Coordinates of C-alpha atoms and ligand atoms in Angstrom, one line a residue:
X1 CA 100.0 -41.8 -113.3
X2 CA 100.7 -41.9 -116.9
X3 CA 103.4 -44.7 -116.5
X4 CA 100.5 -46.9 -114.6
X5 CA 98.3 -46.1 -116.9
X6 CA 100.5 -47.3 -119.9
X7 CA 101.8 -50.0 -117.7
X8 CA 98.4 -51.4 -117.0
X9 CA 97.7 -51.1 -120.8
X10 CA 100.1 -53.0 -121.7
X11 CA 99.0 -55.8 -119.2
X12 CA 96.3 -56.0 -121.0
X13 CA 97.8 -56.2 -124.4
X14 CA 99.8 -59.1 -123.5
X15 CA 96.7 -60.5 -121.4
X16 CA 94.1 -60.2 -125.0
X17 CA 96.1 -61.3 -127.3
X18 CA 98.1 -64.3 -125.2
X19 CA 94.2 -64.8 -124.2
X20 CA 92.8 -68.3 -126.0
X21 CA 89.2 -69.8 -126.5
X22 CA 89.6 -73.4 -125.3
X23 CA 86.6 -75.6 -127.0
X24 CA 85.7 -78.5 -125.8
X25 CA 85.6 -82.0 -127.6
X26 CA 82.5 -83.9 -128.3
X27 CA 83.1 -87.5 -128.8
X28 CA 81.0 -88.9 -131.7
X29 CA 80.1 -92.2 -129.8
X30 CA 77.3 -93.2 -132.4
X31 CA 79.7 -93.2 -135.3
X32 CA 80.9 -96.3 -134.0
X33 CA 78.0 -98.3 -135.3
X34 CA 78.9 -97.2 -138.6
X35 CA 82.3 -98.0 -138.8
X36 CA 83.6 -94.9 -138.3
X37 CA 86.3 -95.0 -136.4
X38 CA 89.7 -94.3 -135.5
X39 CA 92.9 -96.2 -136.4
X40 CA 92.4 -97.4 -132.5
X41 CA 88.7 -98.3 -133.1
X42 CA 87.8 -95.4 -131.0
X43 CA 85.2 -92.8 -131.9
X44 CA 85.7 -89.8 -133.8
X45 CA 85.5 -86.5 -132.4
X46 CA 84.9 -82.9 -132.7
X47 CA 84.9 -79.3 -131.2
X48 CA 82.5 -76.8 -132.0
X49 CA 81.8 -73.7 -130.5
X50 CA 78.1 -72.2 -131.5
X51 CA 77.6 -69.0 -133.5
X52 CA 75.9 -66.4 -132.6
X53 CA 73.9 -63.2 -133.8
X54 CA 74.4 -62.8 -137.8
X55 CA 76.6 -65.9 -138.2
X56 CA 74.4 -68.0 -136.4
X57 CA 73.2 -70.1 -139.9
X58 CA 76.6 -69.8 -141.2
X59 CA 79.5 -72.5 -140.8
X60 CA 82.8 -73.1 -140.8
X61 CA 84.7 -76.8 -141.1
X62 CA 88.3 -77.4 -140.3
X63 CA 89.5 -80.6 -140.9
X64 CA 92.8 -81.3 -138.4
X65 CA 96.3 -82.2 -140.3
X66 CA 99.0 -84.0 -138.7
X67 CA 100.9 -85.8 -142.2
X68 CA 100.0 -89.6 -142.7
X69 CA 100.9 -93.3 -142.4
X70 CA 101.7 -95.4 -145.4
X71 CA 101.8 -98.4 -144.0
X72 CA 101.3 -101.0 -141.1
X73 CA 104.2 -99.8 -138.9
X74 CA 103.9 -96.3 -138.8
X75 CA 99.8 -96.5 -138.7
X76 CA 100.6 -98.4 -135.8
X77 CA 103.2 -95.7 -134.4
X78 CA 100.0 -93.4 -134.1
X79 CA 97.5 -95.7 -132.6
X80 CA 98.5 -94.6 -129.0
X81 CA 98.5 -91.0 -129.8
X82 CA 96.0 -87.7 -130.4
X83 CA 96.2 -88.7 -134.6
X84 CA 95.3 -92.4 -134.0
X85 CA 92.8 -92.4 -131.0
X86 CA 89.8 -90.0 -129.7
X87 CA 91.1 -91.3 -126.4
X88 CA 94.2 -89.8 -126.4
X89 CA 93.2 -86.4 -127.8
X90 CA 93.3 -83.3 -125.5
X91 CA 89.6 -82.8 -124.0
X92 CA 90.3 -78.9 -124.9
X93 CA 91.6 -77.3 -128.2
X94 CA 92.4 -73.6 -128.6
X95 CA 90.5 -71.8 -131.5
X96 CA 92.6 -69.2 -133.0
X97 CA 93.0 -66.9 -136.6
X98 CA 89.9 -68.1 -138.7
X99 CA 88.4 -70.3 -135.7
X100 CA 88.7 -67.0 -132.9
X101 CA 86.0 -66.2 -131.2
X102 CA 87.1 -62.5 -131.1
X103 CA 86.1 -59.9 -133.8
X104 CA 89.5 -58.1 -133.0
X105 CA 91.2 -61.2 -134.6
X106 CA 89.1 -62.7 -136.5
X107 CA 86.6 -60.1 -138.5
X108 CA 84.6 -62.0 -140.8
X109 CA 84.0 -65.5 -139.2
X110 CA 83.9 -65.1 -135.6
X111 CA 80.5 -65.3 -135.0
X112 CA 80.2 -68.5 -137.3
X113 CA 79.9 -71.5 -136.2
X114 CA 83.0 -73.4 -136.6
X115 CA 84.2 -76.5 -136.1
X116 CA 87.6 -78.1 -135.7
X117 CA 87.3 -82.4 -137.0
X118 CA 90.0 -84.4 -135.6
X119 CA 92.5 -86.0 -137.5
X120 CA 92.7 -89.4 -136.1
X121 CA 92.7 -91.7 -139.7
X122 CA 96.2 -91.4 -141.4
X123 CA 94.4 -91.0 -144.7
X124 CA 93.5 -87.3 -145.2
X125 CA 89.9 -88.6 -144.6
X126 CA 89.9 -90.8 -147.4
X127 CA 90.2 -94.5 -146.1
X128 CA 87.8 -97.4 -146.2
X129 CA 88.6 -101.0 -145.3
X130 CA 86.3 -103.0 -144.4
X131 CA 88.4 -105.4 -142.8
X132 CA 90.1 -104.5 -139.6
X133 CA 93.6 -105.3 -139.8
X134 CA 94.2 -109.0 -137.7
X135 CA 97.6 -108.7 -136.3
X136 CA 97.5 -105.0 -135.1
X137 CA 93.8 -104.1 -134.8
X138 CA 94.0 -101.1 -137.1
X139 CA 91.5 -99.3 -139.3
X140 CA 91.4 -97.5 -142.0
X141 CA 88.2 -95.4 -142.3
X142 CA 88.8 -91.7 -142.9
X143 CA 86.0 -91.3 -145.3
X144 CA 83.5 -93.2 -143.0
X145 CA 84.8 -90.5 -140.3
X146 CA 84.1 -87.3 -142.7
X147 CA 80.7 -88.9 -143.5
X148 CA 79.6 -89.6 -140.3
X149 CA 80.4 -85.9 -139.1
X150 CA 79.2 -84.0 -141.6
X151 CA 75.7 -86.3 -141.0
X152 CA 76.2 -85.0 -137.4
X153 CA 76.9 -81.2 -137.8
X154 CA 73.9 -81.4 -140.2
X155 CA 71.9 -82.3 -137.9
X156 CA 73.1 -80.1 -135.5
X157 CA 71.9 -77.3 -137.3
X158 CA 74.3 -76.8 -140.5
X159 CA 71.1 -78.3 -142.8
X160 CA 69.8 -74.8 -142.1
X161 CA 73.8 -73.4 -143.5
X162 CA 73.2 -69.7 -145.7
X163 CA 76.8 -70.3 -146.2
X164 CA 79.5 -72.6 -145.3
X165 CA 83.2 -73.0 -145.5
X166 CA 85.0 -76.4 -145.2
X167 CA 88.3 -75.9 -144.9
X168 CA 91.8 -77.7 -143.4
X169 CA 95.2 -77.6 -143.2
X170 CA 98.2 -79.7 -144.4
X171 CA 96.8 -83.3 -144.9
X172 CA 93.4 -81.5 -143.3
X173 CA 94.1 -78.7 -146.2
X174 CA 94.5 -82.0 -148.6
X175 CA 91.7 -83.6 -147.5
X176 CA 89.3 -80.3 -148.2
X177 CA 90.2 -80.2 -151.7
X178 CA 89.6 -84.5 -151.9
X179 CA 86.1 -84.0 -150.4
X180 CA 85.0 -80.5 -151.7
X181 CA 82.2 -81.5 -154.4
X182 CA 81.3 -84.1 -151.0
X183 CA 80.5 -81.3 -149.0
X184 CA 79.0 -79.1 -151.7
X185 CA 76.1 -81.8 -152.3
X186 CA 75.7 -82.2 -148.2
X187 CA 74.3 -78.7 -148.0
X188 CA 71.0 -77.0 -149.1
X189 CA 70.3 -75.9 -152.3
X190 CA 70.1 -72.2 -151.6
X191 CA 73.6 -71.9 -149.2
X192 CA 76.6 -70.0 -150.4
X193 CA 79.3 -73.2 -150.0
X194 CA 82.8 -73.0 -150.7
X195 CA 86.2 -74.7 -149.9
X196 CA 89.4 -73.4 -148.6
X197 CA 92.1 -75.0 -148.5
X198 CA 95.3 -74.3 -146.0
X199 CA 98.8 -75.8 -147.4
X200 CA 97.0 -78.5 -148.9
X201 CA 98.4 -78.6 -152.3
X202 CA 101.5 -81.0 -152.2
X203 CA 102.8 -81.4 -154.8
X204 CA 104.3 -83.9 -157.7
X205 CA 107.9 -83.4 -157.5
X206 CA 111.4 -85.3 -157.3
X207 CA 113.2 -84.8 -154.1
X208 CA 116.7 -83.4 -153.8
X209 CA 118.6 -87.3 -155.0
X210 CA 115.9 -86.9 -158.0
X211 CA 113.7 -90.0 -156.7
X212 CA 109.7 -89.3 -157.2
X213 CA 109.8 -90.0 -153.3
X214 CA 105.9 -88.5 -152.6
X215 CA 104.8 -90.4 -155.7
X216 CA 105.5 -93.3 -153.7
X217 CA 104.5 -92.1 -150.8
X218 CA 101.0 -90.9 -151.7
X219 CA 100.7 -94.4 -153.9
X220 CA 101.4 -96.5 -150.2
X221 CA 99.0 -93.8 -148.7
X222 CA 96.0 -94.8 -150.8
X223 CA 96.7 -98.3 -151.2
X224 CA 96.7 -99.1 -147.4
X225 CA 93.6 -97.4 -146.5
X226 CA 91.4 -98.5 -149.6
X227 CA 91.1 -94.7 -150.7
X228 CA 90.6 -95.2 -154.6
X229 CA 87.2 -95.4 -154.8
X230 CA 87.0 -91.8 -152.3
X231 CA 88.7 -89.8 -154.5
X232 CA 87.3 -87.7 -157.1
X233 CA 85.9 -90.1 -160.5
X234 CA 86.6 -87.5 -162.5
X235 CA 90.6 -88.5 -162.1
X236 CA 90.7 -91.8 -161.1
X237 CA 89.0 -92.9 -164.3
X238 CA 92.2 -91.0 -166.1
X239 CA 94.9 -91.7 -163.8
X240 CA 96.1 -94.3 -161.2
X241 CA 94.7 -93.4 -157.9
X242 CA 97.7 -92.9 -156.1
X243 CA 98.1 -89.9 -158.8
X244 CA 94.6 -88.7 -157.9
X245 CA 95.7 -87.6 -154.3
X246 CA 97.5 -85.0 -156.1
X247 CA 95.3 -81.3 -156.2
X248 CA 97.0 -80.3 -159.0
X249 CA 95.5 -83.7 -160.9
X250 CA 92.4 -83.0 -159.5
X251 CA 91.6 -79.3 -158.8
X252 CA 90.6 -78.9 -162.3
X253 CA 87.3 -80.8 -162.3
X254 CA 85.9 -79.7 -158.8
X255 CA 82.9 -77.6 -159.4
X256 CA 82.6 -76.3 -155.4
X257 CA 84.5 -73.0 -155.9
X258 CA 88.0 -73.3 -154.1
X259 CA 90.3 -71.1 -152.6
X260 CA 94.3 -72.0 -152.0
X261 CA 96.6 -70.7 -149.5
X262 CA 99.9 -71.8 -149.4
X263 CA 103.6 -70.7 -149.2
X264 CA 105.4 -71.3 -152.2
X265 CA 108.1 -72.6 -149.8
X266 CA 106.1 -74.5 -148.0
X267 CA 108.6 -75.3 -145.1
X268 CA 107.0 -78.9 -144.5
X269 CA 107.0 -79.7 -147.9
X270 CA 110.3 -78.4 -148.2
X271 CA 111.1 -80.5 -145.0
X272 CA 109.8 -83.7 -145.8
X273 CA 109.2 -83.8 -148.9
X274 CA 111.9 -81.9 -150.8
X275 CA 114.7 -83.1 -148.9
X276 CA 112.4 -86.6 -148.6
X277 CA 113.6 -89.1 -145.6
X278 CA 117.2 -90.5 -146.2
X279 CA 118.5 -88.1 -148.6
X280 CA 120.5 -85.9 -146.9
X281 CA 122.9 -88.2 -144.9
X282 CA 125.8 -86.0 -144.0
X283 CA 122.9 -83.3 -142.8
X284 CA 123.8 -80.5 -145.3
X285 CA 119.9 -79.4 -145.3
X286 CA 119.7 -79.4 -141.6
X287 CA 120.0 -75.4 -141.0
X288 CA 118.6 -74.7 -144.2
X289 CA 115.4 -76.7 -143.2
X290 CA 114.9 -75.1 -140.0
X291 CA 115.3 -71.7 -141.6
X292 CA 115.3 -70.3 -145.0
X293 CA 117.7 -67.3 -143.9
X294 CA 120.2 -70.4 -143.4
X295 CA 119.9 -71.8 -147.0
X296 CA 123.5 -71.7 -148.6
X297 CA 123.2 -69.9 -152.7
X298 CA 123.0 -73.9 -153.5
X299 CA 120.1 -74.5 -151.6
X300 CA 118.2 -71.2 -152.3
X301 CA 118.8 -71.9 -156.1
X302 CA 116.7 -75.5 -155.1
X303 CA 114.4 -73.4 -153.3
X304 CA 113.5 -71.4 -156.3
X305 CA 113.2 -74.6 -158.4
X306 CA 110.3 -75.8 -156.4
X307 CA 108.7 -72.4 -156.0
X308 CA 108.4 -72.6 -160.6
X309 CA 107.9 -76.2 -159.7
X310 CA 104.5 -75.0 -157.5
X311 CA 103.1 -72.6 -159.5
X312 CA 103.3 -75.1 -162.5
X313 CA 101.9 -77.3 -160.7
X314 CA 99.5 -74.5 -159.5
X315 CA 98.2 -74.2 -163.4
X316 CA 96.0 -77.2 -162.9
X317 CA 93.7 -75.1 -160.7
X318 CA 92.6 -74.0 -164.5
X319 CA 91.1 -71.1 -165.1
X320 CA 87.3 -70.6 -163.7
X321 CA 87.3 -67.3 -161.6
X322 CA 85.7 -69.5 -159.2
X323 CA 89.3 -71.2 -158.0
X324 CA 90.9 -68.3 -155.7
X325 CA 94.7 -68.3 -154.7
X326 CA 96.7 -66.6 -152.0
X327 CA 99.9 -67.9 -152.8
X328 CA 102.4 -66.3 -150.9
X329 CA 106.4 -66.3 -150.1
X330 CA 106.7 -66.9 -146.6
X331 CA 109.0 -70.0 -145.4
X332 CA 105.6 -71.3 -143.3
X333 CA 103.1 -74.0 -143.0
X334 CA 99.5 -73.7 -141.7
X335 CA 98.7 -70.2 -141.7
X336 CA 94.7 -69.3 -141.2
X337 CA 94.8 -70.8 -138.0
X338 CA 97.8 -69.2 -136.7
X339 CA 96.6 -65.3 -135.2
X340 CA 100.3 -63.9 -135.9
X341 CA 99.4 -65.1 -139.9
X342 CA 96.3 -64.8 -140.5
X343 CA 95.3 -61.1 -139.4
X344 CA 96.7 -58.6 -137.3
X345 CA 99.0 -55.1 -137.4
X346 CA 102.2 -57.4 -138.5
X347 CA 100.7 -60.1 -140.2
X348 CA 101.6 -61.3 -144.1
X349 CA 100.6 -59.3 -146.6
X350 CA 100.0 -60.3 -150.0
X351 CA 98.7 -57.1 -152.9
X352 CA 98.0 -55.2 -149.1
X353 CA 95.7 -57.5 -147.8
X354 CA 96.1 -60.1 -145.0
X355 CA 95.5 -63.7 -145.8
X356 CA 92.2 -62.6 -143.6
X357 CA 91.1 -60.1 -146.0
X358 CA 92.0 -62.1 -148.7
X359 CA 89.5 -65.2 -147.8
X360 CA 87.2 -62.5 -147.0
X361 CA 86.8 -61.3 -150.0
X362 CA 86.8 -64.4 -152.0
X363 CA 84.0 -65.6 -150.0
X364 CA 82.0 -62.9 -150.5
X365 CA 83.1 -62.6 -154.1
X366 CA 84.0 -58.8 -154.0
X367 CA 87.5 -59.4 -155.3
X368 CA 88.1 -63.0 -157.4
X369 CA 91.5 -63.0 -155.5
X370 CA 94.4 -64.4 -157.5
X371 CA 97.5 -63.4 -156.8
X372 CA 101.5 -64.7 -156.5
X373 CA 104.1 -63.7 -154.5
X374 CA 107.2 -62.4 -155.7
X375 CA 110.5 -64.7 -155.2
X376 CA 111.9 -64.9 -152.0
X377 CA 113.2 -62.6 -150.2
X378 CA 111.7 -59.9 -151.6
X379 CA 108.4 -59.7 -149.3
X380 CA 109.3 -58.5 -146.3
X381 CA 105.9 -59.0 -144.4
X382 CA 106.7 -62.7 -143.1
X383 CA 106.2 -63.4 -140.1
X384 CA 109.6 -65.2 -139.0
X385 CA 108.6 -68.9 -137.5
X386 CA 110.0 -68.4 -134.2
X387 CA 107.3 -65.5 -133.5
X388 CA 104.5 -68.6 -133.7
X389 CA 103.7 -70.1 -130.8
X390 CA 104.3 -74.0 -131.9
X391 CA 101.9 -75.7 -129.8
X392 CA 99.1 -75.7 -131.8
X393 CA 98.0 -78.8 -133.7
X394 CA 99.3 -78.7 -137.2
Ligands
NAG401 C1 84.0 -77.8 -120.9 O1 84.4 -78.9 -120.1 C2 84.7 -78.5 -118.8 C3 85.3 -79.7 -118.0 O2 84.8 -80.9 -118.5 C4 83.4 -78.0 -118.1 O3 83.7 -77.6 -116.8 C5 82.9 -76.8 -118.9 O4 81.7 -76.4 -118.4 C6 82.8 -77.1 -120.4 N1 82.5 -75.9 -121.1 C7 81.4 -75.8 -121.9 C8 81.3 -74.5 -122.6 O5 80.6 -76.7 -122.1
NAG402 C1 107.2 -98.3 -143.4 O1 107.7 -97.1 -144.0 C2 109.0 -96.8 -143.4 C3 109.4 -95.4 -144.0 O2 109.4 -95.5 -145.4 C4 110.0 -97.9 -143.6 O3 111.2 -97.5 -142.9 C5 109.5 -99.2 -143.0 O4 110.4 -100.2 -143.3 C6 108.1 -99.5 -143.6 N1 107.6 -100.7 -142.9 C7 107.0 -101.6 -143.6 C8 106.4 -102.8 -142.8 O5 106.9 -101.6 -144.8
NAG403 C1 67.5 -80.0 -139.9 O1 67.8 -81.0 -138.9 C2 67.0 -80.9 -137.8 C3 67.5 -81.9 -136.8 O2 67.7 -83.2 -137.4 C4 65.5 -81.2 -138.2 O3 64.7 -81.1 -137.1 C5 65.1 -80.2 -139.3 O4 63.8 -80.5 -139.7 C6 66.1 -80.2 -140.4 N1 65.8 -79.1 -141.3 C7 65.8 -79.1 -142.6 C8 65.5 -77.9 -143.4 O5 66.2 -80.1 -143.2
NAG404 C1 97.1 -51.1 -147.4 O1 96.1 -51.5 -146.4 C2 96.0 -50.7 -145.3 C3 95.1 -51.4 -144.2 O2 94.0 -52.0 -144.9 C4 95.5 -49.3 -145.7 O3 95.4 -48.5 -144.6 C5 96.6 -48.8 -146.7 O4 96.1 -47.5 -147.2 C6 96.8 -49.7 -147.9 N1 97.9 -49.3 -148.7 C7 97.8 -49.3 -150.0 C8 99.1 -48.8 -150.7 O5 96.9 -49.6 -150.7

């Protein structure tokens, strides 16, 4: 009897928390007359699923990540798939961590509103060309795409918002920073607004052969889609734009208050980035990349350079209480949106509180939550990566 009993429980352990909200895309056909479109030319899209009770004039934004193209070829390589075309996206997205629908896993925000924007530009949400490109049919419009859904979730009801979040991850994370003060000015007067911002903050380094590889990279980004005149004024009238999609160049001057997550080995930055494309021929990173545990003393020595390279680069956040960080020391990329990360028994713990209770508490300004990991490995709360299930959009 007991043995059912137990057995049956533990059925439904495994059922809850394997169990998924699937939310279903809305197509932004109208956005089309406005030149908001996709790399493809297709319509932009979204998925929200509707508050309810409390949260129902409260909001939260997540703008998708998925990297980006610098130039014609590899825009091109996307135009076929989910980050270049609303007509190749899944009809269905699963909603998990921050976007759960389930108090159990989600304490704070699941009775929000919240909304999942997908990544289909290449530009972080920054591009705008007018002309569409004549041999390959592409366009760059990111910006035109964040405009024309935030004009649509306002009229959906977030014009009403007593507080909302936009937030993102990776070049989703990126693009929240680039658009913060946007979003702050979209909302009533009287609404709490703030940004959070999920492994967002690339930043300015060399890569392993010493080139400024992502300086490059980020300069290609912003040329092809047009994205100068997007980015904050504050830094492009100091610096060349390319430098201005760089949060540590701009963080300073946004007056939305912010909050950062991010792994101070961030494994895609560490990935691509770090160890940039083409600089590690004979593959001496390979096992190192995949897994910090694997990282020769060389390599963890490296590793340690970019973690004091990060929180330098962390200093231009400044000082105003209102800029929050969660920065912790976990080899992982993407972690609100991932359950095992962002709350549960096991989860990361940063100062004893989950990444959960940490966002929590920002947003509701009970604790102005600031705090920094110790070096790897000394926190032994990680979550190791091959306990995340990898299918989810990042
Ligand atoms: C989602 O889409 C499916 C299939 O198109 C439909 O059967 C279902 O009712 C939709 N769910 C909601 C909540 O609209
Ligand atoms: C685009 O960038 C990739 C990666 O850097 C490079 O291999 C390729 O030659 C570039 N293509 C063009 C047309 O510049
Ligand atoms: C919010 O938008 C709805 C739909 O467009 C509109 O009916 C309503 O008047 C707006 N409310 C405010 C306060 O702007
Ligand atoms: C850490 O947090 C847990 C759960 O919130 C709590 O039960 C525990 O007492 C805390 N430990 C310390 C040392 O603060």
């Amino acid at each position: 009897m007991v043995t059912r009993f137990l057995l049956f429980f533990v059925c439904l352990l495994i059922f809850v928390t394997t169990e998924s909200l699937l939310v279903n895309i809305t197509i932004l056909e109208s956005a089309v007359a406005k030149g908001a479109v996709c790399l493809d030319g297709t319509p932009p899209a979204y998925h929200l699923d509707r508050g309810s009770g409390p949260g129902v004039n409260n909001w939260v934004i997540s703008l998708e990540g998925g990297g980006w193209c610098q130039n014609v070829t590899l825009c091109l390589t996307r135009k076929n798939t989910r980050l270049g075309s609303s007509a190749k996206m899944d009809h269905q997205l699963p909603f998990s961590g921050m976007m759960s629908n389930d108090p159990n896993f989600n304490p704070e925000f699941y009775n929000w509103n919240r909304v999942s924007v997908r990544y289909c530009d290449g530009g972080s949400f920054t591009g705008d060309v007018e002309a569409i490109d004549p041999g390959t049919g592409l366009h760059y419009r990111g910006a035109r795409i964040f405009k024309a859904i935030m004009e649509e979730l306002l009229a959906q009801g977030m014009n009403t918002s007593q507080n909302a979040i936009l937030s993102g991850c990776s070049a989703g994370g990126l693009a929240t920073i680039l658009h913060c003060d946007n979003f702050g000015t979209l909302l009533p007067n009287n609404a709490k607004v703030k940004c959070f911002s999920d492994a967002g903050y690339f930043i300015h380094l060399n890569d392993i052969s010493g080139q400024p590889y992502i300086e490059h990279y980020f300069n290609d980004v912003v040329t092809l889609h047009g994205s100068a005149k997007n980015l904050p004024p504050s830094c492009t009238s100091k610096l060349k734009p390319g430098l201005c999609f760089f949060p540590e160049n701009v963080a300073q001057q946004i007056k939305t208050p912010l909050f950062i997550i991010n792994a101070a080995y961030d494994h895609w930055q560490v990935r691509n980035i770090l160890v940039a494309p083409g600089t590690d021929p004979k593959g001496a990173w390979k096992s190192c990349k995949s897994n910090i545990k694997n990282c020769t003393p060389y390599q963890l020595t490296v590793l340690q350079g970019l973690r004091e390279d990060f929180l330098k680069a962390l200093e231009g956040l400044g000082r105003s209480s209102t800029r929050g960080y969660y920065i912790n020391s976990c080899f992982s990329h993407c972690q609100s949106q991932q359950q095992a990360y962002w709350f549960g028994l096991n989860s990361p713990r940063l100062f004893n509180k989950t990444i959960a209770e940490a966002v929590r508490d920002w947003f509701l300004e009970t604790d102005q939550y600031r705090h920094i990991d110790c070096p790897y490995p000394c926190d032994k709360t990680c979550v190791d990566a091959t306990d995340i299930i990898t299918s989810q959009h990042i």
